[in-house]
Amino acid sequence: MAELVPFAVPAESVKTLVVWDLSSGPTAEDLHRSLFTVFSKFGLLYSVRVFPNAAVARPGFYAIIKFYSARDAHRAQKPCNRKQLFQKSPVKVHLGTKHKAVQHQALALNSSRCQELANYYFGFNGWSKRILKLQDLSDLEERENEDTVAAAQKQRVKFFCALEVVLPAYECRSPGVGVAEEPLDKLEEGPLSFIMKRKITQKLAIQKALSDAFQKLLIVVLESGKIALEYRPSEEIIDVRTEELQDLIHVSYSCHREEECLDFSLEEEEVWLPETD
């Protein structure tokens, strides 16, 4: 059976391992490194967290390990359970407890996590990003607030970014948009600080757009171990306050090159398999 791996924070119990009976000798930092080394051999890890045992229990630690893939978590559980691993005494490794009554809303991965997941499954050269539009909206913000007293003293640096994630092997392009803004106090900020604020805001807008683009993709891990890709266009309406920002989004996606006009208005889910020779 194929497994779907979204670009979201793993919260399911089937992707979580709980490790007990960790020795009290090493520090939590040392245990973290040892656990990461052992369990990362089974698949990409989202997190490794080490905690001291409760006061009523004997001295020592336990850990919670999250995988992106439920299949990887299952593969790691049996070989590591009741094994010494990196200490003299065996440890206990179990899948996380299921809580059917509690449903967690999936949280989107940040851009760095998205890139880490994409690199793991598609390879470093298996995908790329292409910025279609990076627009300074600070002037637009000033025009909206030009009649207010606060605008005379404080402004905000604001940028809009539209980009696409390109996966050539799957002939897939996924669009994403992001808006970032940072406060700017003209009475306190100098020229150098203003330049830095602009660079930081540009970077944040790009990161948000990249994360947004990845949210429309699902990694499909087949039984054979091969990777496929599912594209799910977002049905959410981007909340913008001005018609100018709406035009930026439309122009960025519809006519970003004279010889090419991309159509991202797909209504059905599509699945791509990599091209074969």
XYZ file of N, CA and C in Angstrom:
831
model
N 0.846 -1.192 0.000
C 0.000 0.000 0.000
C 0.882 1.243 0.000
N 0.548 2.196 -0.845
C 1.336 3.416 -0.949
C 1.107 4.309 0.274
N 2.125 5.079 0.624
C 2.019 6.006 1.748
C 2.153 7.429 1.245
N 1.296 8.308 1.756
C 1.345 9.718 1.409
C 2.118 10.473 2.485
N 3.112 11.227 2.056
C 3.919 12.025 2.983
C 3.717 13.500 2.629
N 2.946 14.230 3.425
C 2.707 15.651 3.124
C 3.830 16.530 3.649
N 3.863 17.746 3.158
C 4.811 18.739 3.666
C 4.171 19.423 4.877
N 3.969 18.629 5.922
C 3.310 19.093 7.140
C 4.031 18.511 8.348
N 3.853 19.159 9.487
C 4.456 18.677 10.726
C 3.828 17.331 11.090
N 4.620 16.277 11.224
C 4.053 14.959 11.555
C 3.488 14.944 12.969
N 2.188 14.640 13.082
C 1.538 14.606 14.386
C 0.902 13.256 14.681
N 0.853 12.377 13.681
C 0.195 11.089 13.853
C 1.007 10.176 14.772
N 0.289 9.368 15.548
C 0.957 8.446 16.463
C 1.761 7.386 15.718
N 1.325 7.033 14.498
C 2.034 6.004 13.733
C 3.385 6.501 13.232
N 3.640 7.773 13.347
C 4.924 8.330 12.943
C 5.807 8.669 14.150
N 5.342 8.298 15.329
C 6.021 8.668 16.571
C 6.502 7.437 17.326
N 7.736 7.465 17.770
C 8.291 6.417 18.613
C 8.592 6.982 19.996
N 8.297 6.184 21.024
C 8.635 6.560 22.398
C 9.712 5.590 22.890
N 10.812 6.128 23.379
C 11.948 5.322 23.832
C 12.093 5.477 25.339
N 12.021 4.345 26.072
C 12.150 4.352 27.523
C 13.464 3.713 27.966
N 13.694 3.840 29.258
C 14.840 3.195 29.925
C 16.178 3.684 29.389
N 16.241 4.972 29.083
C 17.519 5.563 28.703
C 18.341 5.822 29.964
N 19.625 5.555 29.892
C 20.503 5.650 31.048
C 20.585 7.076 31.589
N 20.827 7.174 32.887
C 20.975 8.494 33.526
C 22.402 9.003 33.458
N 23.326 8.166 32.949
C 24.734 8.569 32.890
C 25.007 9.708 31.917
N 24.673 9.546 30.630
C 24.953 10.610 29.655
C 24.044 11.822 29.878
N 24.437 12.946 29.332
C 23.584 14.135 29.382
C 22.483 14.019 28.335
N 21.486 14.868 28.450
C 20.393 14.871 27.475
C 20.914 15.173 26.075
N 21.918 16.046 25.985
C 22.490 16.388 24.680
C 23.192 15.187 24.057
N 23.926 14.426 24.876
C 24.607 13.235 24.368
C 23.607 12.183 23.909
N 22.539 12.007 24.685
C 21.504 11.054 24.308
C 20.821 11.481 23.006
N 20.622 12.762 22.847
C 20.004 13.278 21.623
C 20.838 12.906 20.409
N 22.144 13.111 20.503
C 23.035 12.786 19.389
C 23.031 11.285 19.102
N 23.070 10.472 20.152
C 23.096 9.022 19.972
C 21.795 8.519 19.357
N 20.668 9.026 19.829
C 19.367 8.622 19.294
C 19.224 9.032 17.840
N 19.656 10.236 17.537
C 19.561 10.712 16.156
C 20.395 9.826 15.229
N 21.591 9.462 15.663
C 22.467 8.617 14.844
C 21.834 7.259 14.570
N 21.234 6.663 15.596
C 20.646 5.331 15.449
C 19.401 5.360 14.576
N 18.459 6.248 14.879
C 17.148 6.200 14.226
C 17.119 6.876 12.863
N 18.048 7.763 12.587
C 18.079 8.394 11.263
C 18.477 7.398 10.175
N 19.011 6.236 10.571
C 19.344 5.202 9.592
C 18.092 4.588 8.965
N 16.951 4.758 9.621
C 15.710 4.152 9.139
C 14.875 5.118 8.296
N 15.202 6.394 8.322
C 14.445 7.358 7.542
C 14.679 8.768 8.055
N 14.106 9.729 7.358
C 14.289 11.135 7.724
C 13.515 11.449 9.000
N 14.192 12.062 9.962
C 13.581 12.416 11.237
C 13.118 13.863 11.234
N 11.955 14.074 11.821
C 11.489 15.452 12.027
C 12.065 16.017 13.327
N 12.041 15.200 14.382
C 12.542 15.694 15.663
C 12.937 14.545 16.574
N 13.876 14.838 17.466
C 14.266 13.948 18.562
C 14.265 14.792 19.826
N 13.414 14.423 20.779
C 13.299 15.201 22.015
C 13.539 14.283 23.206
N 14.419 14.712 24.094
C 14.801 13.922 25.261
C 14.293 14.612 26.521
N 13.669 13.839 27.425
C 13.100 14.388 28.651
C 13.572 13.575 29.855
N 13.748 14.207 31.021
C 14.072 13.441 32.239
C 12.843 12.688 32.725
N 13.067 11.537 33.339
C 11.953 10.774 33.903
C 11.255 11.571 34.997
N 10.023 11.212 35.242
C 9.269 11.865 36.321
C 9.948 11.608 37.665
N 9.677 12.481 38.614
C 10.339 12.395 39.923
C 10.027 11.087 40.635
N 8.846 10.513 40.366
C 8.468 9.270 41.050
C 9.140 8.050 40.427
N 9.716 8.202 39.247
C 10.381 7.087 38.560
C 11.869 7.098 38.891
N 12.554 6.052 38.467
C 13.984 5.984 38.723
C 14.715 6.974 37.815
N 15.899 7.419 38.213
C 16.638 8.401 37.402
C 16.895 7.874 35.984
N 16.834 8.784 35.046
C 17.050 8.416 33.651
C 16.268 9.330 32.730
N 16.176 8.916 31.493
C 15.512 9.745 30.493
C 14.588 8.890 29.623
N 13.692 9.586 28.930
C 12.923 8.967 27.849
C 12.927 9.940 26.674
N 12.576 9.447 25.509
C 12.655 10.288 24.307
C 11.427 10.081 23.422
N 11.086 11.107 22.691
C 10.017 11.056 21.697
C 10.642 11.386 20.345
N 10.491 10.461 19.408
C 11.116 10.589 18.091
C 10.022 10.619 17.030
N 10.057 11.610 16.176
C 9.048 11.745 15.123
C 9.692 11.563 13.749
N 9.100 10.684 12.955
C 9.481 10.481 11.562
C 8.479 11.204 10.661
N 8.912 11.504 9.444
C 7.972 12.014 8.447
C 7.112 10.879 7.883
N 7.653 9.670 7.902
C 6.989 8.517 7.306
C 6.611 7.497 8.367
N 5.351 7.044 8.339
C 4.901 5.993 9.252
C 5.619 4.681 8.957
N 5.901 4.432 7.701
C 6.607 3.203 7.318
C 7.999 3.167 7.932
N 8.684 4.291 7.940
C 10.022 4.353 8.547
C 9.956 4.132 10.055
N 8.928 4.695 10.701
C 8.778 4.507 12.138
C 8.553 3.037 12.479
N 7.740 2.358 11.682
C 7.488 0.933 11.908
C 8.763 0.122 11.677
N 9.523 0.472 10.664
C 10.754 -0.267 10.381
C 11.774 -0.113 11.498
N 11.726 1.017 12.198
C 12.702 1.272 13.258
C 12.299 0.643 14.585
N 11.014 0.427 14.799
C 10.548 0.000 16.122
C 11.042 -1.393 16.512
N 10.808 -2.381 15.687
C 11.152 -3.757 16.059
C 12.662 -3.989 16.193
N 13.492 -3.540 15.251
C 14.943 -3.786 15.388
C 15.578 -3.094 16.592
N 14.928 -2.018 17.076
C 15.535 -1.255 18.174
C 14.943 -1.595 19.538
N 13.761 -2.196 19.555
C 13.110 -2.504 20.824
C 13.868 -3.598 21.583
N 14.093 -3.323 22.856
C 14.794 -4.253 23.765
C 16.218 -4.565 23.285
N 16.837 -3.584 22.659
C 18.235 -3.695 22.238
C 19.058 -2.675 23.020
N 20.339 -2.957 23.149
C 21.213 -2.047 23.891
C 21.496 -0.763 23.113
N 21.526 -0.865 21.802
C 21.798 0.296 20.942
C 23.139 0.924 21.321
N 23.136 1.991 22.082
C 24.376 2.714 22.406
C 24.677 2.703 23.898
N 23.922 1.912 24.681
C 24.180 1.838 26.116
C 24.236 0.378 26.569
N 24.648 0.151 27.811
C 24.861 -1.207 28.299
C 23.549 -1.950 28.559
N 22.512 -1.227 28.909
C 21.214 -1.852 29.186
C 20.279 -1.647 27.996
N 19.353 -2.582 27.754
C 18.434 -2.450 26.619
C 17.419 -1.334 26.839
N 16.916 -0.808 25.748
C 15.885 0.229 25.808
C 14.576 -0.351 25.280
N 13.482 0.301 25.604
C 12.168 -0.083 25.093
C 11.724 0.953 24.067
N 11.277 0.461 22.922
C 10.847 1.350 21.839
C 9.447 0.937 21.407
N 8.507 1.860 21.510
C 7.121 1.577 21.135
C 6.577 2.704 20.278
N 5.580 2.373 19.456
C 4.882 3.397 18.694
C 4.065 4.258 19.637
N 3.852 5.516 19.253
C 3.106 6.439 20.096
C 1.693 5.959 20.362
N 1.142 6.404 21.490
C -0.218 6.034 21.867
C -1.216 6.744 20.971
N -2.216 6.005 20.513
C -3.239 6.584 19.648
C -4.275 7.333 20.482
N -4.644 8.511 19.993
C -5.706 9.298 20.610
C -6.738 9.599 19.531
N -7.682 8.673 19.367
C -8.660 8.813 18.284
C -9.594 9.993 18.492
N -9.837 10.358 19.755
C -10.790 11.429 20.021
C -10.203 12.804 19.732
N -8.894 12.887 19.681
C -8.238 14.173 19.450
C -7.715 14.238 18.020
N -8.156 15.223 17.285
C -7.706 15.422 15.920
C -6.935 16.725 15.832
N -5.697 16.627 15.401
C -4.849 17.804 15.304
C -4.871 18.360 13.884
N -4.980 19.674 13.787
C -4.912 20.300 12.483
C -3.478 20.270 11.975
N -3.330 19.852 10.738
C -1.993 19.748 10.161
C -1.358 21.125 10.060
N -0.130 21.229 10.530
C 0.608 22.483 10.464
C 1.615 22.410 9.330
N 1.675 23.458 8.543
C 2.596 23.490 7.409
C 4.034 23.550 7.892
N 4.914 22.855 7.167
C 6.340 22.939 7.467
C 6.867 24.296 7.039
N 7.877 24.801 7.753
C 8.515 26.022 7.293
C 9.389 25.703 6.074
N 9.902 26.720 5.443
C 10.589 26.540 4.158
C 11.836 25.664 4.283
N 12.588 25.803 5.375
C 13.804 25.000 5.520
C 13.467 23.521 5.697
N 12.404 23.226 6.442
C 11.959 21.845 6.604
C 11.439 21.274 5.282
N 10.728 22.095 4.527
C 10.232 21.660 3.214
C 11.387 21.284 2.297
N 12.430 22.096 2.300
C 13.590 21.810 1.460
C 14.300 20.541 1.913
N 14.386 20.333 3.220
C 15.007 19.128 3.756
C 14.239 17.886 3.296
N 12.909 17.935 3.362
C 12.081 16.808 2.957
C 12.175 16.569 1.451
N 12.173 17.655 0.673
C 12.293 17.528 -0.781
C 13.653 16.959 -1.180
N 14.705 17.404 -0.519
C 16.042 16.889 -0.825
C 16.136 15.395 -0.529
N 15.491 14.965 0.542
C 15.567 13.563 0.945
C 14.881 12.656 -0.079
N 13.707 13.051 -0.549
C 12.944 12.177 -1.439
C 13.226 12.415 -2.925
N 13.524 13.644 -3.306
C 13.724 13.958 -4.722
C 15.191 14.164 -5.087
N 16.050 14.340 -4.090
C 17.449 14.626 -4.353
C 17.696 16.118 -4.452
N 18.929 16.525 -4.191
C 19.264 17.957 -4.212
C 19.038 18.574 -5.582
N 19.243 17.789 -6.626
C 19.061 18.310 -7.980
C 17.717 17.906 -8.577
N 16.832 17.348 -7.756
C 15.549 16.872 -8.266
C 14.466 17.925 -8.283
N 14.746 19.093 -7.718
C 13.748 20.162 -7.706
C 14.464 21.510 -7.663
N 13.741 22.541 -7.962
C 14.289 23.895 -7.895
C 13.146 24.873 -7.685
N 13.487 26.082 -7.293
C 12.467 27.128 -7.167
C 12.782 28.248 -8.155
N 11.741 28.885 -8.647
C 11.907 29.992 -9.581
C 11.012 31.138 -9.134
N 11.621 32.270 -8.820
C 10.860 33.430 -8.370
C 10.229 34.113 -9.579
N 8.915 34.264 -9.530
C 8.192 34.910 -10.620
C 8.009 36.403 -10.372
N 7.835 36.759 -9.112
C 7.601 38.162 -8.777
C 8.043 38.425 -7.349
N 8.826 39.481 -7.153
C 9.200 39.935 -5.818
C 8.928 41.428 -5.790
N 7.816 41.803 -5.175
C 7.298 43.168 -5.274
C 7.337 43.872 -3.928
N 7.863 45.099 -3.941
C 7.863 45.935 -2.740
C 6.493 46.583 -2.600
N 5.778 46.253 -1.517
C 4.449 46.806 -1.272
C 4.466 47.891 -0.212
N 5.644 48.349 0.174
C 5.737 49.351 1.223
C 5.039 50.640 0.814
N 5.231 51.057 -0.443
C 4.588 52.282 -0.926
C 3.079 52.144 -0.910
N 2.602 50.955 -1.258
C 1.172 50.698 -1.238
C 0.633 50.831 0.175
N 1.370 50.335 1.143
C 0.963 50.426 2.543
C 0.926 51.883 2.982
N 1.892 52.677 2.515
C 1.934 54.087 2.896
C 0.734 54.831 2.335
N 0.355 54.514 1.080
C -0.788 55.200 0.466
C -2.077 54.868 1.192
N -2.193 53.651 1.691
C -3.397 53.272 2.414
C -3.526 54.024 3.732
N -2.383 54.364 4.347
C -2.386 54.987 5.673
C -1.907 56.439 5.641
N -1.905 57.063 4.479
C -1.288 58.384 4.371
C -2.045 59.457 5.141
N -3.311 59.226 5.476
C -4.087 60.234 6.198
C -4.024 60.069 7.705
N -3.349 59.040 8.172
C -3.285 58.798 9.613
C -2.068 59.464 10.212
N -2.171 59.815 11.486
C -1.059 60.462 12.174
C 0.084 59.477 12.399
N -0.259 58.217 12.675
C 0.770 57.209 12.946
C 1.665 56.987 11.748
N 1.103 57.121 10.562
C 1.890 56.877 9.358
C 3.012 57.882 9.201
N 2.864 59.062 9.815
C 3.906 60.080 9.706
C 5.130 59.692 10.521
N 4.946 58.813 11.511
C 6.062 58.437 12.367
C 6.505 56.987 12.138
N 5.546 56.097 11.904
C 5.884 54.691 11.758
C 5.359 54.138 10.444
N 6.152 53.313 9.801
C 5.762 52.640 8.578
C 6.183 51.177 8.682
N 5.826 50.428 7.663
C 6.179 49.018 7.645
C 6.799 48.681 6.297
N 7.865 47.881 6.334
C 8.454 47.361 5.109
C 7.677 46.099 4.750
N 7.183 46.036 3.526
C 6.301 44.942 3.133
C 6.651 44.446 1.740
N 6.752 43.128 1.579
C 7.085 42.529 0.287
C 6.134 41.389 -0.037
N 5.859 41.264 -1.312
C 5.058 40.159 -1.849
C 5.950 39.310 -2.753
N 5.824 37.991 -2.645
C 6.609 37.086 -3.487
C 5.694 36.037 -4.103
N 5.894 35.796 -5.380
C 5.244 34.680 -6.079
C 6.347 33.855 -6.731
N 6.297 32.564 -6.520
C 7.307 31.682 -7.106
C 6.682 30.345 -7.456
N 7.474 29.476 -8.033
C 7.011 28.132 -8.318
C 8.117 27.136 -7.989
N 7.714 25.990 -7.468
C 8.614 24.872 -7.248
C 8.527 23.973 -8.464
N 9.671 23.681 -9.068
C 9.723 22.928 -10.315
C 10.353 21.568 -10.056
N 9.668 20.505 -10.480
C 10.196 19.137 -10.385
C 10.224 18.546 -11.783
N 11.344 18.678 -12.476
C 11.416 18.276 -13.890
C 11.093 16.806 -14.129
N 11.544 15.910 -13.269
C 11.328 14.483 -13.490
C 9.853 14.119 -13.478
N 9.037 14.944 -12.811
C 7.609 14.672 -12.714
C 6.790 15.624 -13.587
N 7.482 16.506 -14.316
C 6.834 17.511 -15.160
C 5.790 18.278 -14.346
N 6.175 18.691 -13.165
C 5.249 19.340 -12.242
C 5.795 20.692 -11.806
N 4.894 21.662 -11.742
C 5.216 22.984 -11.219
C 4.141 23.371 -10.219
N 4.566 23.759 -9.045
C 3.619 24.123 -7.990
C 3.822 25.578 -7.596
N 2.796 26.425 -7.730
C 2.939 27.846 -7.407
C 2.750 28.125 -5.923
N 3.340 29.204 -5.473
C 3.171 29.616 -4.082
C 3.317 31.120 -3.959
N 2.630 31.687 -2.983
C 2.727 33.126 -2.735
C 2.978 33.375 -1.262
N 3.594 34.498 -0.960
C 3.856 34.860 0.427
C 3.976 36.362 0.576
N 3.500 36.878 1.690
C 3.600 38.304 2.015
C 4.242 38.428 3.392
N 5.232 39.276 3.504
C 5.909 39.497 4.778
C 6.049 40.990 5.019
N 5.964 41.378 6.276
C 6.136 42.786 6.618
C 6.819 42.917 7.967
N 7.599 43.984 8.091
C 8.329 44.268 9.323
C 8.116 45.736 9.673
N 7.959 46.056 10.977
C 7.770 47.456 11.373
C 9.041 48.264 11.178
N 8.867 49.531 10.862
C 9.998 50.434 10.652
C 9.673 51.768 11.297
N 10.459 52.163 12.271
C 10.291 53.428 12.962
C 11.283 54.422 12.377
N 10.787 55.382 11.631
C 11.670 56.345 10.946
C 12.474 57.193 11.929
N 11.930 57.398 13.122
C 12.628 58.240 14.081
C 13.787 57.506 14.737
N 13.788 56.191 14.657
C 14.821 55.407 15.324
C 15.719 54.661 14.347
N 15.196 54.272 13.189
C 15.951 53.437 12.256
C 16.870 54.301 11.393
N 18.108 53.851 11.231
C 19.034 54.526 10.342
C 19.026 53.889 8.969
N 19.810 54.437 8.015
C 19.833 53.897 6.647
C 20.259 52.435 6.587
N 21.289 52.056 7.369
C 21.766 50.674 7.345
C 20.698 49.729 7.882
N 20.035 50.146 8.957
C 18.985 49.314 9.537
C 17.820 49.158 8.564
N 17.520 50.219 7.830
C 16.437 50.174 6.840
C 16.764 49.159 5.732
N 18.016 49.166 5.278
C 18.434 48.221 4.234
C 18.332 46.788 4.746
N 18.766 46.572 5.992
C 18.692 45.243 6.570
C 17.247 44.775 6.714
N 16.361 45.700 7.116
C 14.956 45.347 7.254
C 14.370 44.935 5.906
N 14.763 45.613 4.854
C 14.268 45.264 3.522
C 14.737 43.863 3.114
N 16.009 43.581 3.369
C 16.545 42.265 3.002
C 15.871 41.149 3.798
N 15.675 41.389 5.096
C 15.030 40.390 5.940
C 13.594 40.149 5.483
N 12.881 41.230 5.167
C 11.484 41.095 4.749
C 11.382 40.383 3.403
N 12.298 40.696 2.487
C 12.323 39.983 1.208
C 12.518 38.485 1.427
N 13.467 38.138 2.296
C 13.763 36.730 2.567
C 12.555 36.028 3.181
N 11.875 36.694 4.110
C 10.699 36.105 4.747
C 9.579 35.872 3.736
N 9.381 36.814 2.824
C 8.345 36.658 1.806
C 8.644 35.464 0.908
N 9.920 35.299 0.528
C 10.324 34.167 -0.311
C 10.112 32.854 0.440
N 10.479 32.830 1.725
C 10.317 31.619 2.525
C 8.844 31.239 2.649
N 7.980 32.226 2.867
C 6.546 31.929 2.976
C 5.981 31.413 1.652
N 6.422 32.002 0.551
C 5.951 31.550 -0.759
C 6.423 30.133 -1.055
N 7.662 29.826 -0.664
C 8.199 28.486 -0.903
C 7.424 27.445 -0.092
N 7.146 27.749 1.168
C 6.356 26.834 1.991
C 4.962 26.650 1.404
N 4.373 27.726 0.929
C 3.035 27.658 0.329
C 3.028 26.763 -0.906
N 4.079 26.851 -1.723
C 4.163 26.022 -2.931
C 4.263 24.541 -2.578
N 5.032 24.223 -1.544
C 5.200 22.826 -1.161
C 3.925 22.238 -0.548
N 3.057 23.092 0.040
C 1.845 22.574 0.663
C 0.909 21.926 -0.349
N 1.064 22.237 -1.611
C 0.203 21.673 -2.655
C 0.716 20.324 -3.170
N 1.844 19.880 -2.632
C 2.458 18.638 -3.092
C 2.351 17.546 -2.035
N 2.182 16.316 -2.494
C 2.187 15.145 -1.626
C 3.184 14.143 -2.196
N 4.087 13.673 -1.358
C 5.024 12.640 -1.773
C 4.327 11.285 -1.631
N 4.368 10.495 -2.691
C 3.738 9.176 -2.687
C 4.847 8.133 -2.682
N 4.954 7.394 -1.568
C 5.964 6.338 -1.447
C 5.281 5.016 -1.799
N 5.644 4.431 -2.921
C 5.024 3.199 -3.385
C 5.593 1.989 -2.642
N 4.899 0.860 -2.771
C 5.333 -0.373 -2.108
C 6.748 -0.775 -2.526
N 7.066 -0.507 -3.779
C 8.385 -0.868 -4.300
C 9.493 0.040 -3.780
N 9.108 1.111 -3.115
C 10.092 2.076 -2.641
C 10.271 3.249 -3.587
N 9.696 3.151 -4.787
C 9.784 4.253 -5.735
C 8.916 5.422 -5.270
N 9.237 6.608 -5.778
C 8.561 7.826 -5.362
C 7.718 8.376 -6.498
N 6.485 8.696 -6.191
C 5.611 9.408 -7.115
C 5.231 10.739 -6.476
N 4.510 11.555 -7.222
C 4.172 12.893 -6.740
C 2.715 13.194 -7.036
N 2.027 13.732 -6.045
C 0.634 14.132 -6.222
C 0.527 15.630 -6.030
N -0.147 16.300 -6.948
C -0.318 17.749 -6.883
C -1.760 18.063 -6.539
N -1.950 18.826 -5.478
C -3.280 19.223 -5.042
C -3.352 20.741 -4.999
N -3.942 21.360 -6.007
C -4.033 22.825 -6.004
C -4.858 23.305 -4.830
N -4.427 24.405 -4.246
C -5.111 24.940 -3.078
C -6.459 25.503 -3.470
N -7.457 25.244 -2.624
C -8.782 25.790 -2.867
C -9.029 27.042 -2.034
N -8.063 27.383 -1.201
C -8.240 28.549 -0.348
C -8.077 29.832 -1.157
N -8.864 30.842 -0.798
C -8.778 32.146 -1.446
C -7.803 33.008 -0.663
N -6.818 33.535 -1.337
C -5.819 34.379 -0.678
C -6.468 35.678 -0.242
N -6.348 36.018 1.027
C -6.974 37.214 1.567
C -6.064 38.405 1.335
N -6.471 39.283 0.421
C -5.702 40.485 0.144
C -6.605 41.687 0.336
N -5.988 42.798 0.671
C -6.778 43.970 1.014
C -6.921 44.954 -0.134
N -6.174 44.768 -1.204
C -6.220 45.717 -2.296
C -6.313 44.997 -3.622
N -6.908 45.663 -4.605
C -6.996 45.101 -5.945
C -5.620 45.017 -6.583
N -4.701 45.902 -6.183
C -3.360 45.899 -6.764
C -2.635 44.607 -6.417
N -2.785 44.126 -5.175
C -2.139 42.881 -4.776
C -2.748 41.707 -5.519
N -4.070 41.720 -5.743
C -4.707 40.667 -6.512
C -4.161 40.634 -7.933
N -3.948 41.816 -8.512
C -3.390 41.878 -9.865
C -1.984 41.314 -9.901
N -1.188 41.568 -8.843
C 0.171 41.031 -8.790
C 0.146 39.514 -8.836
N -0.749 38.910 -8.076
C -0.850 37.454 -8.051
C -1.266 36.932 -9.421
N -2.251 37.594 -10.028
C -2.739 37.130 -11.331
C -1.665 37.245 -12.402
N -0.985 38.382 -12.434
C 0.046 38.586 -13.448
C 1.205 37.626 -13.244
N 1.583 37.405 -11.986
C 2.720 36.530 -11.695
C 2.471 35.116 -12.160
N 1.229 34.627 -12.046
C 0.937 33.253 -12.387
C 0.518 33.072 -13.840
N -0.074 34.099 -14.428
C -0.643 33.919 -15.753
C 0.292 34.321 -16.881
N 1.096 35.342 -16.672
C 1.895 35.876 -17.774
C 3.296 36.243 -17.312
N 3.989 35.325 -16.671
C 5.310 35.674 -16.160
C 6.371 35.597 -17.242
N 6.079 35.007 -18.407
C 6.998 35.039 -19.538
C 6.177 35.255 -20.800
N 6.721 35.959 -21.770
C 5.975 36.274 -22.980
C 5.605 35.026 -23.767
N 6.516 34.049 -23.793
C 6.266 32.863 -24.591
C 5.587 31.758 -23.813
N 5.276 32.000 -22.536
C 4.706 30.935 -21.733
C 3.644 31.498 -20.818
N 2.518 30.850 -20.761
C 1.450 31.261 -19.855
C 0.979 30.010 -19.140
N 1.290 29.902 -17.855
C 0.999 28.686 -17.110
C -0.426 28.717 -16.583
N -1.086 27.585 -16.599
C -2.437 27.460 -16.084
C -2.401 26.652 -14.802
N -2.678 27.323 -13.668
C -2.665 26.643 -12.385
C -4.082 26.461 -11.855
N -5.066 26.420 -12.732
C -6.452 26.332 -12.310
C -6.971 24.906 -12.363
N -6.110 23.921 -12.092
C -6.520 22.524 -12.110
C -7.550 22.272 -11.022
N -8.600 21.535 -11.350
C -9.643 21.251 -10.381
C -9.526 19.849 -9.816
N -8.836 18.953 -10.522
C -8.706 17.587 -10.068
C -7.278 17.332 -9.599
N -7.149 16.407 -8.675
C -5.832 16.024 -8.210
C -5.103 15.272 -9.323
N -3.808 15.483 -9.428
C -3.023 14.822 -10.442
C -1.833 14.141 -9.800
N -1.493 12.999 -10.345
C -0.361 12.230 -9.833
C 0.651 12.050 -10.934
N 1.924 12.320 -10.615
C 2.994 12.148 -11.590
C 3.943 11.063 -11.141
N 4.378 10.279 -12.085
C 5.476 9.358 -11.878
C 6.675 9.902 -12.645
N 7.896 9.686 -12.163
C 9.065 10.205 -12.868
C 9.178 9.577 -14.248
N 9.690 10.373 -15.176
C 9.891 9.875 -16.531
C 10.937 8.791 -16.540
N 10.754 7.810 -17.370
C 11.747 6.736 -17.540
C 12.298 6.757 -18.935
N 13.548 6.320 -19.075
C 14.194 6.331 -20.383
C 13.556 5.300 -21.311
